[in-house]
Coordinates of C-alpha atoms in Angstrom, one line a residue:
M1 CA 8.0 18.9 -19.0
P2 CA 10.6 16.1 -19.0
S3 CA 9.8 12.8 -17.3
S4 CA 10.1 9.1 -17.6
V5 CA 6.6 9.2 -18.9
S6 CA 6.0 11.1 -22.0
S7 CA 4.1 14.3 -21.2
S8 CA 1.9 13.7 -24.2
T9 CA 0.4 10.7 -22.5
F10 CA -0.9 12.8 -19.6
S11 CA -4.1 14.7 -19.4
W12 CA -4.7 17.5 -17.0
R13 CA -7.7 17.1 -14.8
R14 CA -9.2 18.6 -11.7
S15 CA -10.2 16.7 -8.5
V16 CA -13.5 14.9 -9.0
R17 CA -15.1 13.9 -5.7
K18 CA -17.8 11.9 -7.3
T19 CA -15.3 9.3 -8.3
A20 CA -14.2 8.8 -4.7
A21 CA -17.8 7.9 -3.9
A22 CA -17.8 5.5 -6.9
L23 CA -14.8 3.7 -5.6
L24 CA -16.3 3.4 -2.2
T25 CA -19.5 2.0 -3.7
A26 CA -17.6 -0.6 -5.7
A27 CA -15.6 -1.7 -2.7
M28 CA -18.6 -2.1 -0.5
L29 CA -20.5 -4.1 -3.2
A30 CA -17.8 -6.8 -2.8
P31 CA -16.3 -6.4 0.7
H32 CA -14.7 -9.8 0.6
V33 CA -12.6 -9.1 -2.5
A34 CA -10.3 -6.5 -0.9
S35 CA -8.5 -8.4 1.8
A36 CA -5.3 -9.7 0.4
C37 CA -2.9 -6.7 0.1
T38 CA 0.7 -7.2 1.2
S39 CA 3.3 -4.5 1.9
F40 CA 6.9 -4.4 3.1
L41 CA 10.1 -2.4 3.3
I42 CA 13.6 -3.8 2.5
P43 CA 16.9 -2.1 3.2
T44 CA 19.5 -1.6 0.5
S45 CA 23.2 -2.4 0.9
D46 CA 24.1 1.3 0.8
G47 CA 21.7 2.6 3.5
G48 CA 18.6 3.2 1.4
S49 CA 15.1 1.7 1.5
V50 CA 12.7 0.2 -1.0
Y51 CA 8.9 -0.2 -0.4
G52 CA 6.7 -2.7 -2.2
R53 CA 3.0 -3.7 -2.1
T54 CA 0.3 -5.5 -3.9
M55 CA -3.3 -4.4 -4.5
E56 CA -6.0 -7.0 -4.7
F57 CA -9.6 -6.4 -5.7
G58 CA -12.3 -8.4 -7.5
F59 CA -13.4 -5.6 -9.8
S60 CA -11.3 -3.3 -12.0
M61 CA -10.2 -0.2 -10.1
D62 CA -9.1 1.5 -13.3
S63 CA -6.1 2.9 -11.4
K64 CA -4.1 5.7 -13.0
A65 CA -0.7 7.1 -12.3
M66 CA -0.9 10.5 -10.6
V67 CA 1.4 13.3 -9.7
I68 CA 0.2 15.9 -7.1
P69 CA 2.3 19.1 -7.2
R70 CA 3.5 21.1 -4.3
N71 CA 1.2 23.8 -2.9
H72 CA -1.9 22.1 -4.3
K73 CA -5.1 22.8 -2.5
L74 CA -6.7 19.5 -1.4
S75 CA -9.8 18.7 0.6
S76 CA -11.7 15.7 2.1
I77 CA -15.4 15.0 2.1
G78 CA -17.7 14.8 5.1
P79 CA -20.6 12.5 6.0
D80 CA -23.0 15.0 4.5
G81 CA -21.2 15.0 1.2
K82 CA -19.8 18.5 1.8
E83 CA -16.2 19.5 2.0
A84 CA -14.6 18.8 5.3
M85 CA -10.8 19.2 6.1
T86 CA -8.9 21.3 3.6
W87 CA -5.1 21.8 3.3
T88 CA -2.5 23.0 0.9
G89 CA 0.1 20.3 0.3
K90 CA 3.7 21.0 1.2
Y91 CA 5.3 18.3 -0.8
A92 CA 4.7 16.8 -4.3
A93 CA 3.7 13.1 -4.4
V94 CA 3.4 10.4 -7.0
G95 CA 1.3 7.2 -6.8
L96 CA -1.8 5.4 -8.0
N97 CA -5.5 6.3 -7.5
G98 CA -8.7 4.4 -8.3
L99 CA -11.5 5.2 -10.7
G100 CA -10.2 8.6 -11.5
M101 CA -10.4 10.0 -8.0
S102 CA -7.8 12.6 -6.8
T103 CA -6.9 10.5 -3.7
L104 CA -3.8 8.3 -3.6
V105 CA -4.3 4.7 -2.5
D106 CA -0.6 4.1 -2.7
G107 CA 2.4 6.5 -3.3
M108 CA 5.6 8.3 -2.4
N109 CA 6.4 12.0 -1.9
E110 CA 9.5 14.0 -2.9
K111 CA 11.1 13.5 0.5
G112 CA 10.9 9.7 0.4
L113 CA 7.9 9.2 2.6
A114 CA 5.9 6.3 1.1
G115 CA 2.9 4.2 2.0
G116 CA -0.4 2.7 1.1
V117 CA -4.0 2.1 2.1
L118 CA -4.9 -1.5 2.9
Y119 CA -8.2 -3.1 3.7
F120 CA -9.0 -3.7 7.4
P121 CA -12.3 -5.5 7.6
G122 CA -13.9 -6.3 11.0
F123 CA -11.6 -4.0 13.0
A124 CA -11.7 -0.5 11.6
D125 CA -13.7 1.8 13.9
Y126 CA -13.7 5.5 12.9
A127 CA -14.3 8.6 14.9
D128 CA -17.9 9.9 15.2
P129 CA -18.1 12.8 12.7
A130 CA -20.7 14.5 15.0
K131 CA -18.1 14.7 17.7
A132 CA -15.1 15.6 15.5
D133 CA -14.0 19.0 14.3
P134 CA -14.9 19.2 10.6
A135 CA -11.7 21.3 10.0
K136 CA -9.7 18.3 11.2
S137 CA -11.8 15.5 9.7
L138 CA -10.7 13.2 6.9
A139 CA -12.7 10.5 5.1
P140 CA -11.0 7.1 5.4
W141 CA -9.7 7.2 1.8
D142 CA -8.0 10.6 2.2
F143 CA -5.6 9.9 5.1
L144 CA -2.7 8.7 2.9
T145 CA -2.9 11.7 0.6
W146 CA -3.0 14.0 3.6
A147 CA 0.1 12.3 5.1
L148 CA 2.2 12.2 1.8
T149 CA 1.5 15.8 0.9
N150 CA 2.2 17.2 4.4
F151 CA 5.1 15.3 5.9
A152 CA 8.7 14.2 5.2
T153 CA 9.1 11.4 7.9
V154 CA 7.0 9.0 9.9
E155 CA 8.0 10.8 13.0
E156 CA 6.3 13.9 11.7
V157 CA 3.1 11.9 10.9
K158 CA 3.2 10.4 14.3
A159 CA 3.5 13.8 16.0
A160 CA 0.6 15.2 14.0
I161 CA -1.6 12.4 15.0
N162 CA -0.5 12.6 18.7
N163 CA -1.2 16.3 18.6
N164 CA -4.8 15.6 17.5
E165 CA -4.3 17.5 14.2
V166 CA -6.4 15.0 12.3
A167 CA -9.3 12.6 12.8
V168 CA -10.4 9.9 10.4
V169 CA -14.2 9.9 10.6
K170 CA -16.9 7.5 9.6
V171 CA -18.2 8.6 6.2
I172 CA -21.0 6.3 5.2
Q173 CA -21.8 5.4 1.6
E174 CA -25.5 6.1 1.5
A175 CA -26.7 3.2 -0.6
L176 CA -24.9 0.6 1.6
K177 CA -24.8 2.4 4.9
I178 CA -21.2 1.4 5.5
A179 CA -17.8 3.0 5.5
P180 CA -14.7 1.3 3.9
P181 CA -12.6 -0.4 6.6
L182 CA -9.0 0.8 6.0
H183 CA -5.7 1.1 7.8
Y184 CA -2.4 2.6 6.6
T185 CA 1.3 1.8 6.3
L186 CA 4.0 4.5 6.0
H187 CA 7.8 4.3 5.5
D188 CA 10.4 7.0 5.1
A189 CA 13.9 7.3 3.6
S190 CA 15.6 6.6 6.9
G191 CA 14.1 3.1 7.0
A192 CA 11.6 3.9 9.7
S193 CA 8.1 2.4 9.4
L194 CA 4.7 3.2 10.9
V195 CA 1.3 1.6 11.0
V196 CA -1.9 3.7 11.6
E197 CA -5.2 2.0 12.5
P198 CA -8.6 3.4 13.4
I199 CA -9.4 1.6 16.7
D200 CA -12.3 2.6 19.0
G201 CA -12.8 5.9 17.2
K202 CA -9.1 7.0 17.5
L203 CA -6.1 6.6 15.4
K204 CA -3.7 4.1 17.0
V205 CA -0.1 4.5 15.9
Y206 CA 2.4 1.7 16.0
D207 CA 6.1 1.8 15.3
N208 CA 6.7 -1.0 12.8
P209 CA 10.1 -2.7 13.5
V210 CA 9.6 -5.3 10.8
G211 CA 8.3 -3.1 8.0
V212 CA 5.6 -5.6 7.0
M213 CA 1.9 -5.1 7.0
T214 CA -1.1 -7.1 5.5
N215 CA -4.7 -6.9 6.6
S216 CA -6.8 -8.0 9.7
P217 CA -6.4 -8.5 12.6
T218 CA -4.8 -5.5 14.2
F219 CA -1.0 -4.9 13.8
D220 CA -0.2 -5.7 17.4
W221 CA -1.9 -9.1 16.9
H222 CA 0.4 -9.9 14.0
L223 CA 3.5 -9.1 16.1
T224 CA 2.3 -11.4 18.8
N225 CA 1.7 -14.1 16.2
L226 CA 5.4 -14.1 15.4
S227 CA 6.0 -16.1 18.5
N228 CA 4.5 -19.1 16.7
Y229 CA 7.3 -19.1 14.1
V230 CA 10.5 -18.5 16.1
K231 CA 12.1 -21.6 14.7
L232 CA 11.7 -20.8 11.1
S233 CA 14.9 -20.0 9.3
S234 CA 16.3 -19.5 5.8
V235 CA 19.2 -21.8 6.9
N236 CA 18.7 -25.4 6.1
A237 CA 18.1 -27.8 9.0
E238 CA 20.9 -30.1 10.2
P239 CA 20.4 -33.8 9.7
L240 CA 18.7 -35.6 12.6
K241 CA 20.6 -38.4 14.4
L242 CA 18.3 -41.0 15.7
D243 CA 19.5 -44.3 17.3
G244 CA 22.4 -44.5 14.9
M245 CA 20.3 -43.5 11.9
T246 CA 20.8 -40.2 10.0
I247 CA 17.7 -38.6 8.7
E248 CA 18.4 -36.1 6.0
P249 CA 16.0 -33.3 5.0
F250 CA 14.5 -33.5 1.5
G251 CA 16.4 -30.9 -0.6
Q252 CA 16.8 -27.2 0.0
G253 CA 14.6 -25.0 2.2
S254 CA 14.4 -27.4 5.2
G255 CA 14.7 -24.5 7.6
L256 CA 11.5 -23.1 6.3
L257 CA 9.4 -26.2 6.9
G258 CA 6.1 -25.0 8.4
I259 CA 6.0 -21.5 6.9
P260 CA 2.4 -20.8 5.9
G261 CA 1.6 -20.8 2.2
D262 CA -2.1 -19.8 2.2
G263 CA -3.5 -16.4 1.3
T264 CA -4.8 -15.3 4.7
P265 CA -3.4 -12.0 6.1
P266 CA -1.6 -13.7 9.1
S267 CA 0.1 -16.2 6.7
R268 CA 1.1 -13.5 4.2
F269 CA 2.5 -11.4 7.1
I270 CA 4.8 -14.3 8.2
R271 CA 5.8 -15.1 4.6
A272 CA 6.6 -11.5 3.8
L273 CA 8.6 -11.1 7.0
G274 CA 10.5 -14.3 6.2
L275 CA 11.4 -13.1 2.8
T276 CA 12.4 -9.5 3.7
M277 CA 14.6 -10.7 6.6
S278 CA 16.4 -13.3 4.6
V279 CA 17.1 -11.7 1.2
E280 CA 20.6 -10.4 0.5
P281 CA 20.4 -6.6 0.3
A282 CA 21.2 -5.0 -3.0
A283 CA 22.4 -1.6 -4.0
S284 CA 19.9 1.3 -4.3
G285 CA 18.4 1.6 -7.8
P286 CA 17.5 -1.1 -10.3
E287 CA 19.1 -3.9 -8.3
S288 CA 17.1 -3.4 -5.1
V289 CA 13.9 -2.6 -7.1
R290 CA 14.3 -5.9 -8.8
L291 CA 14.8 -7.6 -5.5
A292 CA 11.6 -6.1 -4.2
E293 CA 9.8 -7.3 -7.3
H294 CA 11.0 -10.9 -6.6
I295 CA 9.4 -10.6 -3.2
L296 CA 6.2 -9.2 -4.6
N297 CA 5.9 -12.2 -7.0
N298 CA 5.3 -14.5 -4.0
F299 CA 2.0 -12.7 -3.3
D300 CA 0.6 -12.5 -6.8
I301 CA -3.0 -13.8 -6.9
P302 CA -4.2 -15.0 -10.3
K303 CA -7.9 -15.0 -10.9
G304 CA -9.5 -18.2 -9.4
W305 CA -6.9 -19.0 -6.7
V306 CA -9.1 -17.2 -4.1
R307 CA -12.9 -17.7 -4.3
E308 CA -16.0 -17.9 -2.2
K309 CA -17.9 -21.2 -1.8
D310 CA -20.9 -19.7 -3.6
Q311 CA -18.9 -17.4 -5.9
G312 CA -21.4 -17.6 -8.7
D313 CA -21.0 -14.6 -11.1
D314 CA -19.3 -12.4 -8.4
P315 CA -15.9 -11.1 -9.5
L316 CA -12.9 -13.0 -8.5
E317 CA -10.2 -11.4 -6.4
Y318 CA -6.9 -10.9 -8.1
T319 CA -3.7 -8.8 -7.9
Q320 CA -4.6 -5.7 -9.9
W321 CA -1.2 -4.1 -9.6
S322 CA 2.0 -4.2 -7.6
T323 CA 4.2 -1.2 -6.9
V324 CA 7.8 -0.6 -5.8
A325 CA 9.1 2.8 -4.5
D326 CA 12.8 3.6 -4.4
L327 CA 12.8 6.0 -1.5
S328 CA 16.3 7.2 -2.0
N329 CA 16.0 8.0 -5.7
G330 CA 12.4 9.3 -6.1
M331 CA 11.5 6.5 -8.5
Y332 CA 8.0 4.9 -8.4
Y333 CA 7.3 1.6 -10.3
V334 CA 4.2 -0.3 -11.2
K335 CA 3.2 -3.5 -12.9
T336 CA -0.3 -4.7 -13.6
Y337 CA -2.2 -7.9 -13.9
D338 CA -2.2 -7.6 -17.7
N339 CA 1.3 -6.1 -18.1
Q340 CA 4.0 -7.7 -15.9
V341 CA 6.7 -5.3 -17.1
L342 CA 7.8 -3.2 -14.2
R343 CA 7.6 0.4 -15.4
G344 CA 9.0 3.5 -13.6
I345 CA 7.9 7.1 -13.0
D346 CA 10.7 9.6 -12.0
L347 CA 9.0 12.0 -9.7
N348 CA 11.9 14.4 -9.9
S349 CA 11.5 14.8 -13.7
F350 CA 8.2 16.5 -13.3
D351 CA 7.5 20.2 -12.6
L352 CA 6.8 19.8 -8.9
D353 CA 5.5 23.4 -8.8
A354 CA 2.9 22.8 -11.5
K355 CA -0.7 24.2 -11.0
E356 CA -2.6 21.0 -11.6
I357 CA -2.7 17.3 -10.8
V358 CA -1.4 15.2 -13.7
S359 CA -2.5 11.6 -14.4
A360 CA -2.2 8.9 -17.0
P361 CA -3.8 5.4 -17.4
L362 CA -1.7 2.3 -16.9
N363 CA -2.5 0.5 -20.1
S364 CA 0.4 -0.9 -22.1
E365 CA 0.1 1.6 -25.0
I366 CA 1.0 4.6 -22.9
A367 CA 2.6 3.1 -19.9
P368 CA 5.8 4.3 -18.3
P369 CA 9.0 2.9 -19.7
A370 CA 10.4 -0.4 -18.4
L371 CA 12.9 -0.5 -15.5
P372 CA 16.4 -0.8 -16.9
M373 CA 18.3 -4.0 -16.2
P374 CA 21.1 -3.8 -13.7
K375 CA 24.6 -3.6 -15.1
S376 CA 26.5 -6.8 -14.8

């Protein structure tokens, strides 16, 4: 089975639902350490699109690269721990999971639909499972896998939601009596973007004209907040003439004076939008992937930069991994906190009609090969 990742590095494994519960438990044990994810979409100079995102947590997610083949039977879990919605995936998908579970927290499918799961604390409000049809019910962590394995475009996802084909229900982790607060970003090969948020028990769908998403508050709030930054520009400010005196700006970047530099979701939203709107588009392939990586570097959180007042021995939040998806070429890239080399997985090099999910750890010994440098 040819691929950009040696097949000998992969081990075949079946879906293990217990690991999904383990991830949920870990997330809920430290709810304040999952609120710094940043995602965006940039256009390429030849009509393509590249998606990028960061994943922040304060404990090791032990994420693995994973390929889900076409026609694979998948299922979600209900509040009683029993199987809820089941479906057979139409499309193959590649991405990253957490703690060995068979659910993608970030990924891309063979048609160029890509997206991620981001934390949404204080605002996520899921459907009541007692009032929802179990055959249409998904646990919060299964929505992205359902979308990537079933649809080719964001319009198809939107239509399915509007037709009430799915509900994201409140599945409580028994020990903590809480469900993980999540929302979802999706992008397709045409450059269209969508945000899906569980609000008041229903899935609220937003067209995303800016392609950027972070965390709380709600997406429409972030769009309203843009009005506070209408004068920001990548173009340097003109000197100020004042009573015969000329006041020059200090160095380059004067048009960006006032852009927020802190790590809060609203500030990261503004910063990500400023970068994605101002960068010079590059050609599809390695050049645009490198460009997305440069944007991602602005949101990297080293251990210790974000902490609680009484942090104590609690784990520090940090950027566990960052991903880039080339939606035109079926290439999915990842770099980790301990290995900053961007490594690629070619989805199209796998047997997309295989019978089993395939996965591999992200450690440096058996990681995917490095992204080639663009030709000069």
